[in-house]
Amino acid sequence: ELEQSSSVIPAGKFNTPPLRLSVHVDKLDGVGSYLLPVSITTDAKVNESLRTTYFLINAKYTSNPFPAFDRSAWKITGFSSEETTGEGAANGRTIHALDGNDDTFWTTQWKAAKPGPPHHIIIDMQSEQKLHGFIFTGRTDKNTGEVKASGNPKNIIVQTSNDGNTWDYSESFTLDNNKLSTIYLAYARKARYFKITVNSSQGDSYLTNIAELNAF
């Protein structure tokens, strides 16, 4: 948004007074880089190589402006492993990453076998959504309530798809070991499926945990 759409170079001067350009980064679909060209339109003679100036804009959100998606219809269509015995009958399985309970969690297998990373989970949202990012809820210690020192995702890759087979978008992220971690895609994507691959976990653990997984 330009403060004014025209300006005049005063007699005897070589430039106009400063022009103010406002960029509403909260209106951009993602936190990636955007190229903004601003061109001079005039009947006067202009050096063509200087007619257009390019501004590189990086968006950011001071807080998350997007509501979380309704997960009631979501289905898990793939995962690397889950712990079906060591965490009891109502824990450890992938479905607990979508059950709305921060005290339950998906954890990869550790009792009968100890597969290392990468670990993954694939979600079918059942309809196309405009994805801006994800919220991860980390596993906490049931006695202290503190975030577990190891096991929560650290280095991850997010992929999106419209058919569950061809993954047409991929972006890497590094998460801190917080109870809530929010990540924003560089560019919003329309997708029905997404895949989260965990290449390494906090504390360099062989397993990974996710208490809750939300998208927005």
Short mmCIF file of C-alpha atoms in Angstrom, two decimals:
data_model
loop_
_atom_site.label_atom_id
_atom_site.label_comp_id
_atom_site.label_asym_id
_atom_site.label_seq_id
_atom_site.Cartn_x
_atom_site.Cartn_y
_atom_site.Cartn_z
CA GLU A 1 0.00 0.00 0.00
CA LEU A 2 1.52 3.30 -1.15
CA GLU A 3 0.93 6.38 0.96
CA GLN A 4 0.38 8.29 -2.28
CA SER A 5 0.20 7.23 -5.90
CA SER A 6 2.01 10.21 -7.42
CA SER A 7 4.81 12.63 -6.64
CA VAL A 8 6.67 15.51 -8.25
CA ILE A 9 10.40 16.18 -8.48
CA PRO A 10 10.73 19.84 -7.42
CA ALA A 11 12.50 22.26 -9.76
CA GLY A 12 16.25 22.15 -9.23
CA LYS A 13 16.06 18.77 -7.43
CA PHE A 14 16.95 15.23 -8.53
CA ASN A 15 14.40 13.26 -6.56
CA THR A 16 10.92 13.38 -5.04
CA PRO A 17 10.30 13.65 -1.31
CA PRO A 18 10.30 10.20 0.39
CA LEU A 19 7.30 7.96 -0.33
CA ARG A 20 6.00 5.60 2.34
CA LEU A 21 5.24 2.00 1.41
CA SER A 22 3.32 -0.18 3.88
CA VAL A 23 3.39 -3.96 3.62
CA HIS A 24 0.63 -5.87 5.41
CA VAL A 25 2.56 -9.08 6.04
CA ASP A 26 -0.33 -10.60 7.99
CA LYS A 27 -2.24 -10.75 4.68
CA LEU A 28 0.41 -12.92 3.01
CA ASP A 29 -0.19 -16.67 2.77
CA GLY A 30 2.89 -17.94 4.55
CA VAL A 31 6.19 -16.77 5.99
CA GLY A 32 8.31 -17.23 2.89
CA SER A 33 9.91 -14.55 0.70
CA TYR A 34 7.77 -12.41 -1.60
CA LEU A 35 9.05 -10.17 -4.39
CA LEU A 36 7.28 -6.81 -4.65
CA PRO A 37 8.00 -4.74 -7.81
CA VAL A 38 7.29 -1.00 -7.72
CA SER A 39 7.48 0.81 -11.08
CA ILE A 40 7.47 4.46 -12.10
CA THR A 41 4.84 5.48 -14.65
CA THR A 42 5.57 8.82 -16.30
CA ASP A 43 5.66 10.57 -19.66
CA ALA A 44 9.11 11.92 -18.78
CA LYS A 45 12.28 10.22 -19.98
CA VAL A 46 13.32 7.44 -17.57
CA ASN A 47 16.36 5.18 -17.46
CA GLU A 48 14.58 1.86 -18.13
CA SER A 49 17.02 -0.09 -15.96
CA LEU A 50 15.93 2.06 -13.00
CA ARG A 51 12.19 2.25 -13.72
CA THR A 52 11.34 -0.71 -11.43
CA THR A 53 12.62 -1.36 -7.91
CA TYR A 54 12.19 -4.78 -6.31
CA PHE A 55 11.56 -5.23 -2.60
CA LEU A 56 12.10 -8.62 -0.94
CA ILE A 57 9.44 -9.12 1.73
CA ASN A 58 9.49 -11.75 4.48
CA ALA A 59 6.19 -12.29 6.28
CA LYS A 60 5.79 -13.11 9.97
CA TYR A 61 3.02 -13.62 12.49
CA THR A 62 3.24 -12.15 15.98
CA SER A 63 0.50 -14.60 16.96
CA ASN A 64 -1.34 -17.34 15.11
CA PRO A 65 -4.30 -15.78 13.22
CA PHE A 66 -5.63 -19.11 11.91
CA PRO A 67 -8.12 -21.39 13.74
CA ALA A 68 -7.22 -25.06 14.08
CA PHE A 69 -9.01 -27.45 11.73
CA ASP A 70 -11.76 -29.76 12.91
CA ARG A 71 -10.09 -33.17 13.26
CA SER A 72 -13.23 -35.27 13.80
CA ALA A 73 -13.11 -36.80 10.30
CA TRP A 74 -9.34 -37.21 10.08
CA LYS A 75 -7.93 -40.66 9.40
CA ILE A 76 -4.40 -41.99 9.85
CA THR A 77 -3.47 -43.74 6.61
CA GLY A 78 0.15 -44.60 7.38
CA PHE A 79 2.82 -44.61 10.07
CA SER A 80 6.25 -46.04 10.66
CA SER A 81 5.50 -47.83 13.96
CA GLU A 82 3.55 -47.51 17.19
CA GLU A 83 3.85 -48.98 20.69
CA THR A 84 0.84 -51.27 21.25
CA THR A 85 1.83 -53.01 24.50
CA GLY A 86 4.41 -51.09 26.51
CA GLU A 87 2.26 -48.01 27.19
CA GLY A 88 -0.90 -49.86 28.26
CA ALA A 89 -4.17 -50.42 26.47
CA ALA A 90 -5.04 -46.72 26.09
CA ASN A 91 -1.73 -45.20 25.05
CA GLY A 92 1.16 -45.40 22.61
CA ARG A 93 -0.86 -45.83 19.43
CA THR A 94 -0.93 -43.28 16.59
CA ILE A 95 -4.61 -42.47 17.19
CA HIS A 96 -3.68 -40.83 20.50
CA ALA A 97 -2.02 -37.99 18.58
CA LEU A 98 -5.55 -37.01 17.49
CA ASP A 99 -7.67 -37.79 20.57
CA GLY A 100 -7.73 -34.31 22.13
CA ASN A 101 -6.01 -35.48 25.30
CA ASP A 102 -2.57 -33.99 26.06
CA ASP A 103 -1.87 -36.80 28.54
CA THR A 104 -2.00 -39.53 25.89
CA PHE A 105 0.43 -39.78 23.02
CA TRP A 106 1.69 -41.63 20.00
CA THR A 107 5.10 -43.13 20.56
CA THR A 108 7.04 -45.25 18.11
CA GLN A 109 7.77 -48.85 19.01
CA TRP A 110 10.22 -49.50 21.84
CA LYS A 111 9.27 -52.73 23.63
CA ALA A 112 9.43 -55.64 21.16
CA ALA A 113 11.74 -53.68 18.84
CA LYS A 114 13.49 -50.32 18.80
CA PRO A 115 13.34 -48.91 15.25
CA GLY A 116 15.26 -45.67 14.85
CA PRO A 117 14.40 -42.64 12.75
CA PRO A 118 13.10 -41.58 10.36
CA HIS A 119 9.60 -42.01 11.78
CA HIS A 120 6.46 -40.81 10.02
CA ILE A 121 2.72 -40.39 10.24
CA ILE A 122 0.32 -39.72 7.33
CA ILE A 123 -3.04 -38.00 7.81
CA ASP A 124 -6.03 -37.92 5.47
CA MET A 125 -8.11 -34.86 6.38
CA GLN A 126 -10.95 -36.27 4.20
CA SER A 127 -11.31 -33.00 2.30
CA GLU A 128 -9.06 -30.39 0.74
CA GLN A 129 -7.96 -27.71 3.19
CA LYS A 130 -5.81 -24.61 2.91
CA LEU A 131 -2.85 -25.48 5.13
CA HIS A 132 -0.89 -22.67 6.79
CA GLY A 133 0.94 -24.68 9.45
CA PHE A 134 0.89 -27.14 12.33
CA ILE A 135 0.85 -27.27 16.12
CA PHE A 136 2.71 -30.07 17.89
CA THR A 137 2.00 -30.90 21.53
CA GLY A 138 4.99 -32.61 23.11
CA ARG A 139 4.87 -35.49 25.54
CA THR A 140 5.24 -34.48 29.19
CA ASP A 141 6.34 -36.35 32.30
CA LYS A 142 3.20 -37.70 34.01
CA ASN A 143 4.64 -37.00 37.46
CA THR A 144 6.05 -33.50 37.01
CA GLY A 145 4.10 -32.18 34.03
CA GLU A 146 7.38 -31.01 32.50
CA VAL A 147 8.22 -31.65 28.86
CA LYS A 148 10.12 -34.90 28.40
CA ALA A 149 13.83 -34.26 27.85
CA SER A 150 14.02 -36.78 25.02
CA GLY A 151 11.75 -38.26 22.38
CA ASN A 152 9.72 -35.29 21.16
CA PRO A 153 10.28 -34.35 17.49
CA LYS A 154 13.28 -32.18 16.65
CA ASN A 155 14.17 -32.20 12.93
CA ILE A 156 11.11 -32.83 10.80
CA ILE A 157 9.91 -32.69 7.20
CA VAL A 158 6.36 -31.69 6.29
CA GLN A 159 4.91 -32.90 2.98
CA THR A 160 1.48 -32.33 1.43
CA SER A 161 -0.54 -34.16 -1.19
CA ASN A 162 -3.93 -34.16 -2.87
CA ASP A 163 -4.06 -37.90 -3.54
CA GLY A 164 -1.97 -39.46 -0.77
CA ASN A 165 0.60 -40.74 -3.28
CA THR A 166 2.28 -37.75 -4.92
CA TRP A 167 3.83 -35.39 -2.37
CA ASP A 168 4.05 -32.06 -4.17
CA TYR A 169 5.30 -29.85 -1.33
CA SER A 170 8.11 -30.44 1.16
CA GLU A 171 9.57 -28.20 3.85
CA SER A 172 12.00 -28.84 6.71
CA PHE A 173 11.71 -27.50 10.25
CA THR A 174 13.63 -27.71 13.53
CA LEU A 175 11.48 -27.76 16.67
CA ASP A 176 12.47 -26.67 20.15
CA ASN A 177 11.55 -29.00 23.00
CA ASN A 178 8.41 -27.16 24.11
CA LYS A 179 5.01 -28.43 25.12
CA LEU A 180 3.52 -26.48 22.20
CA SER A 181 5.43 -25.89 18.97
CA THR A 182 3.79 -23.90 16.15
CA ILE A 183 5.27 -23.92 12.67
CA TYR A 184 4.16 -21.92 9.62
CA LEU A 185 4.58 -23.08 6.04
CA ALA A 186 6.56 -20.74 3.82
CA TYR A 187 3.60 -20.77 1.43
CA ALA A 188 0.09 -21.96 2.20
CA ARG A 189 -0.91 -25.16 0.42
CA LYS A 190 -4.24 -26.63 -0.64
CA ALA A 191 -4.05 -30.28 0.28
CA ARG A 192 -6.06 -33.22 1.57
CA TYR A 193 -3.17 -35.28 2.95
CA PHE A 194 -0.08 -34.39 4.93
CA LYS A 195 2.89 -36.42 6.08
CA ILE A 196 5.12 -35.62 9.03
CA THR A 197 8.55 -37.29 8.96
CA VAL A 198 10.71 -37.07 12.08
CA ASN A 199 14.38 -37.39 11.15
CA SER A 200 15.65 -36.85 14.69
CA SER A 201 14.14 -36.49 18.16
CA GLN A 202 15.04 -34.39 21.17
CA GLY A 203 17.93 -35.89 23.13
CA ASP A 204 18.89 -37.91 20.03
CA SER A 205 16.46 -40.62 21.11
CA TYR A 206 15.74 -43.52 18.75
CA LEU A 207 11.99 -43.09 19.30
CA THR A 208 9.63 -40.17 18.92
CA ASN A 209 6.47 -38.99 20.69
CA ILE A 210 3.59 -36.70 19.71
CA ALA A 211 0.87 -36.00 22.28
CA GLU A 212 -1.33 -33.98 19.91
CA LEU A 213 -1.05 -32.99 16.26
CA ASN A 214 -3.13 -30.10 14.91
CA ALA A 215 -3.15 -28.21 11.63
CA PHE A 216 -4.49 -24.81 10.65
#
